[in-house]
Tab-separated table of C-alpha atoms and ligand atoms in Angstrom:
chain	number	residue	atom	x	y	z
A	1281	UNK	CA	11.176	33.719	-8.133
A	1282	UNK	CA	13.211	32.346	-11.055
A	1283	UNK	CA	11.719	29.747	-13.380
A	1284	UNK	CA	14.198	27.087	-12.154
A	1285	UNK	CA	12.538	27.343	-8.777
A	1286	UNK	CA	9.099	26.582	-10.195
A	1287	UNK	CA	9.340	22.879	-9.422
A	1288	UNK	CA	7.344	20.578	-7.157
A	1289	UNK	CA	7.372	21.989	-3.665
A	1290	UNK	CA	7.551	25.547	-5.037
A	1291	UNK	CA	4.439	25.466	-7.211
A	1292	UNK	CA	1.351	25.056	-5.113
A	1293	UNK	CA	-0.210	21.886	-6.524
A	1294	UNK	CA	-2.884	19.988	-4.667
A	1295	UNK	CA	-3.643	16.315	-5.242
A	1296	UNK	CA	-6.881	17.428	-6.894
A	1297	UNK	CA	-5.030	19.790	-9.263
A	1298	UNK	CA	-2.516	17.062	-10.068
A	1299	UNK	CA	-5.295	14.582	-10.897
A	1300	UNK	CA	-7.176	17.081	-13.051
A	1301	UNK	CA	-4.055	18.006	-14.986
A	1302	UNK	CA	-3.282	14.296	-15.571
A	1303	UNK	CA	-6.867	13.784	-16.746
A	1304	UNK	CA	-6.518	16.701	-19.164
A	1305	UNK	CA	-3.642	14.846	-20.889
A	1306	UNK	CA	-6.131	12.109	-21.904
A	1307	UNK	CA	-8.827	13.702	-24.079
A	1308	UNK	CA	-11.033	10.569	-23.945
A	1309	UNK	CA	-10.905	10.249	-20.157
A	1310	UNK	CA	-14.352	10.134	-18.562
A	1311	UNK	CA	-13.170	11.462	-15.197
A	1312	UNK	CA	-14.039	8.186	-13.440
A	1313	UNK	CA	-10.416	7.475	-12.467
A	1314	UNK	CA	-10.030	10.972	-11.012
A	1315	UNK	CA	-13.234	10.364	-9.043
A	1316	UNK	CA	-11.823	7.130	-7.580
A	1317	UNK	CA	-8.650	8.867	-6.416
A	1318	UNK	CA	-10.537	11.834	-5.048
A	1319	UNK	CA	-12.727	9.410	-3.040
A	1320	UNK	CA	-9.546	7.830	-1.606
A	1321	UNK	CA	-8.208	11.279	-0.769
A	1322	UNK	CA	-11.480	12.292	0.928
A	1323	UNK	CA	-11.675	9.082	2.980
A	1324	UNK	CA	-8.052	9.391	4.067
A	1325	UNK	CA	-8.607	12.986	5.271
A	1326	UNK	CA	-11.556	11.704	7.285
A	1327	UNK	CA	-9.437	8.866	8.747
A	1328	UNK	CA	-6.522	11.247	9.462
A	1329	UNK	CA	-8.872	13.549	11.393
A	1330	UNK	CA	-10.211	10.670	13.492
A	1331	UNK	CA	-6.684	9.335	14.167
A	1332	UNK	CA	-5.530	12.796	15.204
A	1333	UNK	CA	-8.274	12.950	17.831
A	1334	UNK	CA	-7.650	9.392	19.076
A	1335	UNK	CA	-7.362	9.475	22.850
A	1336	UNK	CA	-9.779	12.413	22.989
A	1337	UNK	CA	-12.669	10.587	21.347
A	1338	UNK	CA	-13.698	7.032	22.127
A	1339	UNK	CA	-12.040	5.500	19.057
A	1340	UNK	CA	-9.152	3.559	20.616
A	1341	UNK	CA	-9.208	-0.059	21.670
A	1342	UNK	CA	-10.798	-3.199	20.448
A	1343	UNK	CA	-14.291	-3.846	19.126
A	1344	UNK	CA	-14.134	-7.265	20.844
A	1345	UNK	CA	-14.738	-8.791	17.425
A	1346	UNK	CA	-12.558	-10.448	14.803
A	1347	UNK	CA	-12.241	-9.660	11.109
A	1348	UNK	CA	-12.276	-12.299	8.379
A	1349	UNK	CA	-8.613	-13.074	9.018
A	1350	UNK	CA	-9.333	-13.924	12.660
A	1351	UNK	CA	-7.584	-10.709	13.760
A	1352	UNK	CA	-8.852	-8.580	16.611
A	1353	UNK	CA	-10.715	-5.569	15.114
A	1354	UNK	CA	-9.900	-2.147	16.527
A	1355	UNK	CA	-12.597	0.542	16.628
A	1356	UNK	CA	-10.607	2.646	14.162
A	1357	UNK	CA	-10.349	-0.340	11.764
A	1358	UNK	CA	-14.113	-0.255	11.511
A	1359	UNK	CA	-14.319	3.557	11.255
A	1360	UNK	CA	-11.669	3.613	8.505
A	1361	UNK	CA	-13.347	0.793	6.586
A	1362	UNK	CA	-16.700	2.584	6.693
A	1363	UNK	CA	-15.133	5.868	5.553
A	1364	UNK	CA	-13.632	4.189	2.481
A	1365	UNK	CA	-16.809	2.291	1.636
A	1366	UNK	CA	-18.908	5.455	1.975
A	1367	UNK	CA	-16.521	7.560	-0.133
A	1368	UNK	CA	-16.014	4.953	-2.883
A	1369	UNK	CA	-19.621	3.796	-2.798
A	1370	UNK	CA	-20.807	7.169	-4.054
A	1371	UNK	CA	-18.603	7.109	-7.201
A	1372	UNK	CA	-20.374	5.799	-10.300
A	1373	UNK	CA	-17.175	4.447	-11.928
A	1374	UNK	CA	-16.519	1.909	-9.163
A	1375	UNK	CA	-17.929	-1.598	-9.729
A	1376	UNK	CA	-16.301	-3.544	-6.892
A	1377	UNK	CA	-14.558	-2.782	-3.629
A	1378	UNK	CA	-12.664	-5.323	-1.543
A	1379	UNK	CA	-11.397	-4.657	1.956
A	1380	UNK	CA	-9.180	-6.471	4.419
A	1381	UNK	CA	-12.053	-6.163	6.868
A	1382	UNK	CA	-14.734	-7.822	4.720
A	1383	UNK	CA	-14.856	-11.459	3.755
A	1384	UNK	CA	-16.200	-10.964	0.237
A	1385	UNK	CA	-15.771	-8.111	-2.264
A	1386	UNK	CA	-18.722	-5.692	-2.315
A	1387	UNK	CA	-20.338	-5.358	-5.748
A	1388	UNK	CA	-21.574	-1.807	-6.335
A	1389	UNK	CA	-22.584	-2.223	-9.955
A	1390	UNK	CA	-22.858	-5.107	-12.383
A	1391	UNK	CA	-23.198	-2.757	-15.348
A	1392	UNK	CA	-19.956	-3.193	-17.269
A	1393	UNK	CA	-21.400	-2.232	-20.636
A	1394	UNK	CA	-19.740	1.186	-21.004
A	1395	UNK	CA	-16.241	2.148	-19.925
A	1396	UNK	CA	-14.445	-0.475	-17.900
A	1397	UNK	CA	-15.316	0.342	-14.294
A	1398	UNK	CA	-12.834	0.185	-11.449
A	1399	UNK	CA	-12.149	-2.392	-8.764
A	1400	UNK	CA	-10.596	-0.902	-5.628
A	1401	UNK	CA	-8.929	-3.092	-3.000
A	1402	UNK	CA	-7.726	-1.685	0.307
A	1403	UNK	CA	-6.400	-2.268	3.781
A	1404	UNK	CA	-8.255	0.534	5.583
A	1405	UNK	CA	-5.979	0.747	8.629
A	1406	UNK	CA	-2.693	-1.070	8.342
A	1407	UNK	CA	-0.666	-1.575	11.520
A	1408	UNK	CA	-3.637	-1.041	13.783
A	1409	UNK	CA	-1.834	-2.838	16.618
A	1410	UNK	CA	0.291	0.358	16.809
A	1411	UNK	CA	-2.792	2.546	17.284
A	1412	UNK	CA	-3.043	2.467	21.045
A	1413	UNK	CA	0.619	3.509	21.384
A	1414	UNK	CA	0.308	6.467	19.002
A	1415	UNK	CA	2.531	4.771	16.401
A	1416	UNK	CA	2.395	5.337	12.645
A	1417	UNK	CA	-0.509	3.621	10.870
A	1418	UNK	CA	-1.750	3.770	7.308
A	1419	UNK	CA	-4.164	2.968	4.502
A	1420	UNK	CA	-3.039	0.969	1.441
A	1421	UNK	CA	-4.963	0.770	-1.837
A	1422	UNK	CA	-4.746	-0.948	-5.207
A	1423	UNK	CA	-6.801	-0.040	-8.295
A	1424	UNK	CA	-7.687	-2.489	-11.070
A	1425	UNK	CA	-10.164	-2.278	-13.931
A	1426	UNK	CA	-12.936	-4.717	-14.709
A	1427	UNK	CA	-11.476	-7.670	-16.604
A	1428	UNK	CA	-13.819	-8.326	-19.525
A	1429	UNK	CA	-12.702	-11.975	-19.629
A	1430	UNK	CA	-14.371	-12.714	-16.295
A	1431	UNK	CA	-18.058	-13.589	-16.186
A	1432	UNK	CA	-18.775	-12.185	-12.702
A	1433	UNK	CA	-17.634	-8.619	-12.060
A	1434	UNK	CA	-16.284	-9.554	-8.585
A	1435	UNK	CA	-13.821	-11.988	-10.208
A	1436	UNK	CA	-12.046	-8.918	-11.601
A	1437	UNK	CA	-10.603	-8.463	-8.112
A	1438	UNK	CA	-8.337	-11.461	-8.769
A	1439	UNK	CA	-5.888	-10.054	-11.309
A	1440	UNK	CA	-2.107	-10.049	-10.968
A	1441	UNK	CA	-0.410	-6.886	-9.736
A	1442	UNK	CA	0.993	-6.074	-13.194
A	1443	UNK	CA	-2.579	-5.144	-14.168
A	1444	UNK	CA	-2.905	-2.458	-11.469
A	1445	UNK	CA	-3.715	0.954	-12.923
A	1446	UNK	CA	-2.889	2.729	-9.695
A	1447	UNK	CA	-1.687	2.086	-6.172
A	1448	UNK	CA	-0.737	4.016	-3.100
A	1449	UNK	CA	-0.703	4.429	0.632
A	1450	UNK	CA	-1.461	7.083	3.188
A	1451	UNK	CA	0.736	7.279	6.279
A	1452	UNK	CA	-0.899	8.820	9.347
A	1453	UNK	CA	2.260	9.837	11.198
A	1454	UNK	CA	3.505	13.207	12.513
A	1455	UNK	CA	2.167	14.439	9.170
A	1456	UNK	CA	-0.271	12.708	6.824
A	1457	UNK	CA	1.509	11.623	3.664
A	1458	UNK	CA	-0.233	10.391	0.484
A	1459	UNK	CA	2.094	8.426	-1.816
A	1460	UNK	CA	0.666	7.596	-5.226
A	1461	UNK	CA	1.529	5.907	-8.474
A	1462	UNK	CA	-0.660	5.888	-11.544
A	1463	UNK	CA	2.039	4.043	-13.489
A	1464	UNK	CA	4.114	7.143	-14.258
A	1465	UNK	CA	6.563	7.346	-11.382
A	1466	UNK	CA	5.681	8.061	-7.775
A	1467	UNK	CA	4.316	11.296	-6.378
A	1468	UNK	CA	4.204	12.332	-2.737
A	1469	UNK	CA	1.689	14.722	-1.176
A	1470	UNK	CA	1.480	16.009	2.413
A	1471	UNK	CA	-1.789	17.046	4.034
A	1472	UNK	CA	-1.908	20.683	5.080
A	1473	UNK	CA	-4.506	20.405	7.852
A	1474	UNK	CA	-5.019	24.177	7.877
A	1475	UNK	CA	-6.510	24.116	4.378
A	1476	UNK	CA	-7.562	20.450	4.187
A	1477	UNK	CA	-5.570	19.767	1.021
A	1478	UNK	CA	-2.883	17.264	0.092
A	1479	UNK	CA	-0.060	19.331	-1.446
A	1480	UNK	CA	2.539	17.941	-3.852
A	1481	UNK	CA	5.995	17.846	-2.263
A	1482	UNK	CA	7.802	15.436	-4.604
A	1483	UNK	CA	6.681	14.657	-8.156
A	1484	UNK	CA	9.302	11.959	-8.809
A	1485	UNK	CA	10.139	9.912	-5.731
A	1486	UNK	CA	13.152	7.624	-6.348
A	1487	UNK	CA	14.303	4.958	-3.914
A	1488	UNK	CA	18.072	4.987	-3.165
A	1489	UNK	CA	19.855	2.129	-4.968
A	1490	UNK	CA	21.436	0.826	-1.739
A	1491	UNK	CA	21.396	1.415	1.978
A	1492	UNK	CA	22.698	-0.907	4.656
A	1493	UNK	CA	19.397	-1.245	6.483
A	1494	UNK	CA	16.972	-4.138	6.789
A	1495	UNK	CA	13.509	-4.091	8.268
A	1496	UNK	CA	11.922	-7.259	9.619
A	1497	UNK	CA	10.482	-8.740	12.783
A	1498	UNK	CA	13.684	-10.497	13.733
A	1499	UNK	CA	11.912	-12.243	16.623
A	1500	UNK	CA	10.599	-14.500	13.834
A	1501	UNK	CA	14.080	-15.531	12.650
A	1502	UNK	CA	14.012	-18.841	14.521
A	1503	UNK	CA	10.744	-19.622	12.697
A	1504	UNK	CA	11.994	-18.725	9.203
A	1505	UNK	CA	13.736	-20.582	6.456
A	1506	UNK	CA	17.508	-20.832	6.948
A	1507	UNK	CA	18.087	-18.535	3.943
A	1508	UNK	CA	16.696	-15.540	5.851
A	1509	UNK	CA	18.847	-16.332	8.900
A	1510	UNK	CA	21.903	-16.580	6.635
A	1511	UNK	CA	21.002	-13.229	5.034
A	1512	UNK	CA	20.627	-11.513	8.430
A	1513	UNK	CA	23.944	-13.027	9.651
A	1514	UNK	CA	25.609	-11.734	6.488
A	1515	UNK	CA	23.993	-8.283	6.787
A	1516	UNK	CA	24.952	-7.949	10.475
A	1517	UNK	CA	28.522	-8.894	9.548
A	1518	UNK	CA	28.508	-6.159	6.891
A	1519	UNK	CA	27.492	-3.534	9.459
A	1520	UNK	CA	23.813	-3.186	8.494
A	1521	UNK	CA	21.369	-1.614	10.913
A	1522	UNK	CA	17.823	-2.754	11.589
A	1523	UNK	CA	14.661	-0.633	11.803
A	1524	UNK	CA	11.179	-2.066	12.364
A	1525	UNK	CA	7.998	-0.173	13.252
A	1526	UNK	CA	5.645	-3.129	12.740
A	1527	UNK	CA	3.328	-1.141	10.450
A	1528	UNK	CA	3.929	-2.061	6.833
A	1529	UNK	CA	3.112	1.462	5.606
A	1530	UNK	CA	5.606	3.082	7.991
A	1531	UNK	CA	8.334	0.522	7.276
A	1532	UNK	CA	7.851	0.744	3.502
A	1533	UNK	CA	7.750	4.553	3.640
A	1534	UNK	CA	11.100	4.666	5.444
A	1535	UNK	CA	12.514	2.136	2.969
A	1536	UNK	CA	11.263	4.243	0.033
A	1537	UNK	CA	12.718	7.460	1.463
A	1538	UNK	CA	16.033	6.193	2.824
A	1539	UNK	CA	16.626	2.900	1.007
A	1540	UNK	CA	17.187	-0.571	2.431
A	1541	UNK	CA	15.012	-3.674	2.333
A	1542	UNK	CA	11.728	-4.614	4.003
A	1543	UNK	CA	11.114	-8.329	4.636
A	1544	UNK	CA	8.229	-10.416	5.848
A	1545	UNK	CA	9.245	-14.033	5.209
A	1546	UNK	CA	7.116	-17.138	5.687
A	1547	UNK	CA	7.219	-18.368	9.287
A	1548	UNK	CA	5.978	-21.486	11.054
A	1549	UNK	CA	2.953	-19.472	12.234
A	1550	UNK	CA	2.280	-17.987	8.760
A	1551	UNK	CA	3.760	-20.531	6.312
A	1552	UNK	CA	2.676	-18.515	3.269
A	1553	UNK	CA	3.779	-15.206	4.778
A	1554	UNK	CA	1.645	-12.808	6.839
A	1555	UNK	CA	1.013	-9.941	4.437
A	1556	UNK	CA	-1.839	-9.955	1.943
A	1557	UNK	CA	-1.105	-9.999	-1.782
A	1558	UNK	CA	-4.014	-7.973	-3.139
A	1559	UNK	CA	-4.044	-4.941	-0.842
A	1560	UNK	CA	-0.592	-4.959	0.787
A	1561	UNK	CA	2.119	-6.666	-1.272
A	1562	UNK	CA	0.887	-5.736	-4.787
A	1563	UNK	CA	0.276	-2.004	-4.271
A	1564	UNK	CA	3.569	-1.648	-2.373
A	1565	UNK	CA	5.335	-3.583	-5.148
A	1566	UNK	CA	3.948	-1.242	-7.815
A	1567	UNK	CA	5.038	1.843	-5.846
A	1568	UNK	CA	8.512	0.465	-5.134
A	1569	UNK	CA	9.068	-0.631	-8.757
A	1570	UNK	CA	7.819	2.713	-10.059
A	1571	UNK	CA	10.361	4.393	-7.743
A	1572	UNK	CA	13.203	2.250	-9.169
A	1573	UNK	CA	13.178	-0.561	-6.584
A	1574	UNK	CA	12.348	-4.270	-6.675
A	1575	UNK	CA	9.620	-6.363	-5.044
A	1576	UNK	CA	9.648	-10.169	-4.727
A	1577	UNK	CA	7.726	-12.890	-2.962
A	1578	UNK	CA	10.432	-15.481	-2.445
A	1579	UNK	CA	12.051	-15.791	-5.868
A	1580	UNK	CA	8.993	-14.646	-7.842
A	1581	UNK	CA	8.286	-11.040	-8.800
A	1582	UNK	CA	5.305	-10.162	-6.581
A	1583	UNK	CA	3.267	-8.461	-9.313
A	1584	UNK	CA	3.416	-11.572	-11.530
A	1585	UNK	CA	1.681	-13.848	-9.019
A	1586	UNK	CA	-1.681	-15.056	-10.320
A	1587	UNK	CA	-3.976	-14.610	-7.306
A	1588	UNK	CA	-6.475	-17.230	-6.254
A	1589	UNK	CA	-8.117	-15.498	-3.281
A	1590	UNK	CA	-8.732	-11.891	-2.236
A	1591	UNK	CA	-7.166	-12.432	1.182
A	1592	UNK	CA	-4.244	-14.565	-0.055
A	1593	UNK	CA	-0.977	-14.129	1.851
A	1594	UNK	CA	2.514	-13.961	0.355
A	1595	UNK	CA	6.098	-13.471	1.536
A	1596	UNK	CA	7.464	-9.959	0.952
A	1597	UNK	CA	10.960	-8.774	0.005
A	1598	UNK	CA	11.005	-5.198	-1.306
A	1599	UNK	CA	13.179	-2.134	-1.407
A	1600	UNK	CA	16.357	-0.769	-2.962
A	1601	UNK	CA	17.375	-2.805	-6.035
A	1602	UNK	CA	20.835	-3.710	-4.709
A	1603	UNK	CA	19.487	-4.635	-1.273
A	1604	UNK	CA	16.762	-6.880	-2.710
A	1605	UNK	CA	19.428	-8.572	-4.854
A	1606	UNK	CA	21.459	-9.347	-1.720
A	1607	UNK	CA	18.441	-11.061	-0.131
A	1608	UNK	CA	17.659	-12.966	-3.343
A	1609	UNK	CA	21.206	-14.348	-3.417
A	1610	UNK	CA	20.372	-16.211	-0.200
A	1611	UNK	CA	16.726	-16.999	-0.916
A	1612	UNK	CA	17.337	-18.442	-4.380
A	1613	UNK	CA	20.077	-20.862	-3.190
B	1060	FDP	P1	-0.944	-5.318	11.888
B	1060	FDP	O1	-0.991	-6.793	12.187
B	1060	FDP	O2	-0.660	-4.468	13.080
B	1060	FDP	O3	-2.130	-4.840	11.071
B	1060	FDP	O4	-0.877	-6.008	7.980
B	1060	FDP	C1	-0.399	-6.579	9.063
B	1060	FDP	C2	0.709	-5.878	9.832
B	1060	FDP	O5	0.299	-5.105	10.891
B	1060	FDP	C3	1.645	-5.008	8.963
B	1060	FDP	O6	1.277	-3.664	8.917
B	1060	FDP	C4	2.982	-5.169	9.648
B	1060	FDP	O7	4.062	-4.998	8.746
B	1060	FDP	C5	2.916	-6.572	10.175
B	1060	FDP	O8	1.542	-6.909	10.301
B	1060	FDP	C6	3.535	-6.717	11.531
B	1060	FDP	O9	3.526	-8.060	11.891
B	1060	FDP	P2	4.353	-8.614	13.138
B	1060	FDP	O10	3.697	-8.056	14.365
B	1060	FDP	O11	4.193	-10.089	13.026
B	1060	FDP	O12	5.765	-8.181	12.994
């Protein structure tokens, strides 16, 4: 093999190796950040294994209960949430975890005297309404650090997206894909189930600058602001195509890989938007921006929104820079 071929995809690099080599670049690192990411990797392998066996084990269907958002909880929502809490709960560097499934953040430690501990926010199983039909589903996570200006450690969960020190998602599709940013570009890993390792397949994911493709639940168009209807009319006239899975992780992953724009505007039913700022819009915004794209909530850059609640909802417009600009032309009128 020539040296030119020794690039990502040719070298055998696991997520663990990648994290350790990043840690080695920071001589003062304590290893706590690596531990957080390895907990997320472990939990997502556990969730992937349970998803893979769905239909064989009794994990499909509803719990006949609602989560804090009033949404019907699926059995796998609960399994995935527990897996993440158990994996992150055993890591000493984590002070707070906040989940879509739990009303309040869980405080694991109030000791913030040493290194600034981490706050991890997550949607354990995004798109769970696609579960029963064997559609793509995912986990989304956002990592912050304790904000020394707050008096209660749990208030550190309410920081704007620009303060994220890491973000990512795991897509449980035909393969299990782990897409990560630690603020230095975007890396993509694929789970090799034979060896139980996420292997690096792309160490610098870049979103295409344009692609004539939009992704939204167009059944909501009659319920949206006129600007979105005008955009869709314009895009259809320009020969755009539409793709929509109805799982944010799957729709954002396609947008990241192929380009285009993903939209979830405010509707009459969800006047502030449906998607959650802290564990859906912000982590996706960080990934998309790190890959060269743009992410807005209406006319405001998503990551600059000052949050006021862990489960706050926002509109979402994200994707290829030129495609987001087209939408903003209509939205900012
Ligand atoms: P789901 O309700 O299935 O969990 O997070 C909510 C979410 O899925 C996103 O994954 C998805 O993008 C969106 O809702 C789909 O909403 P609609 O069914 O209203 O299109």
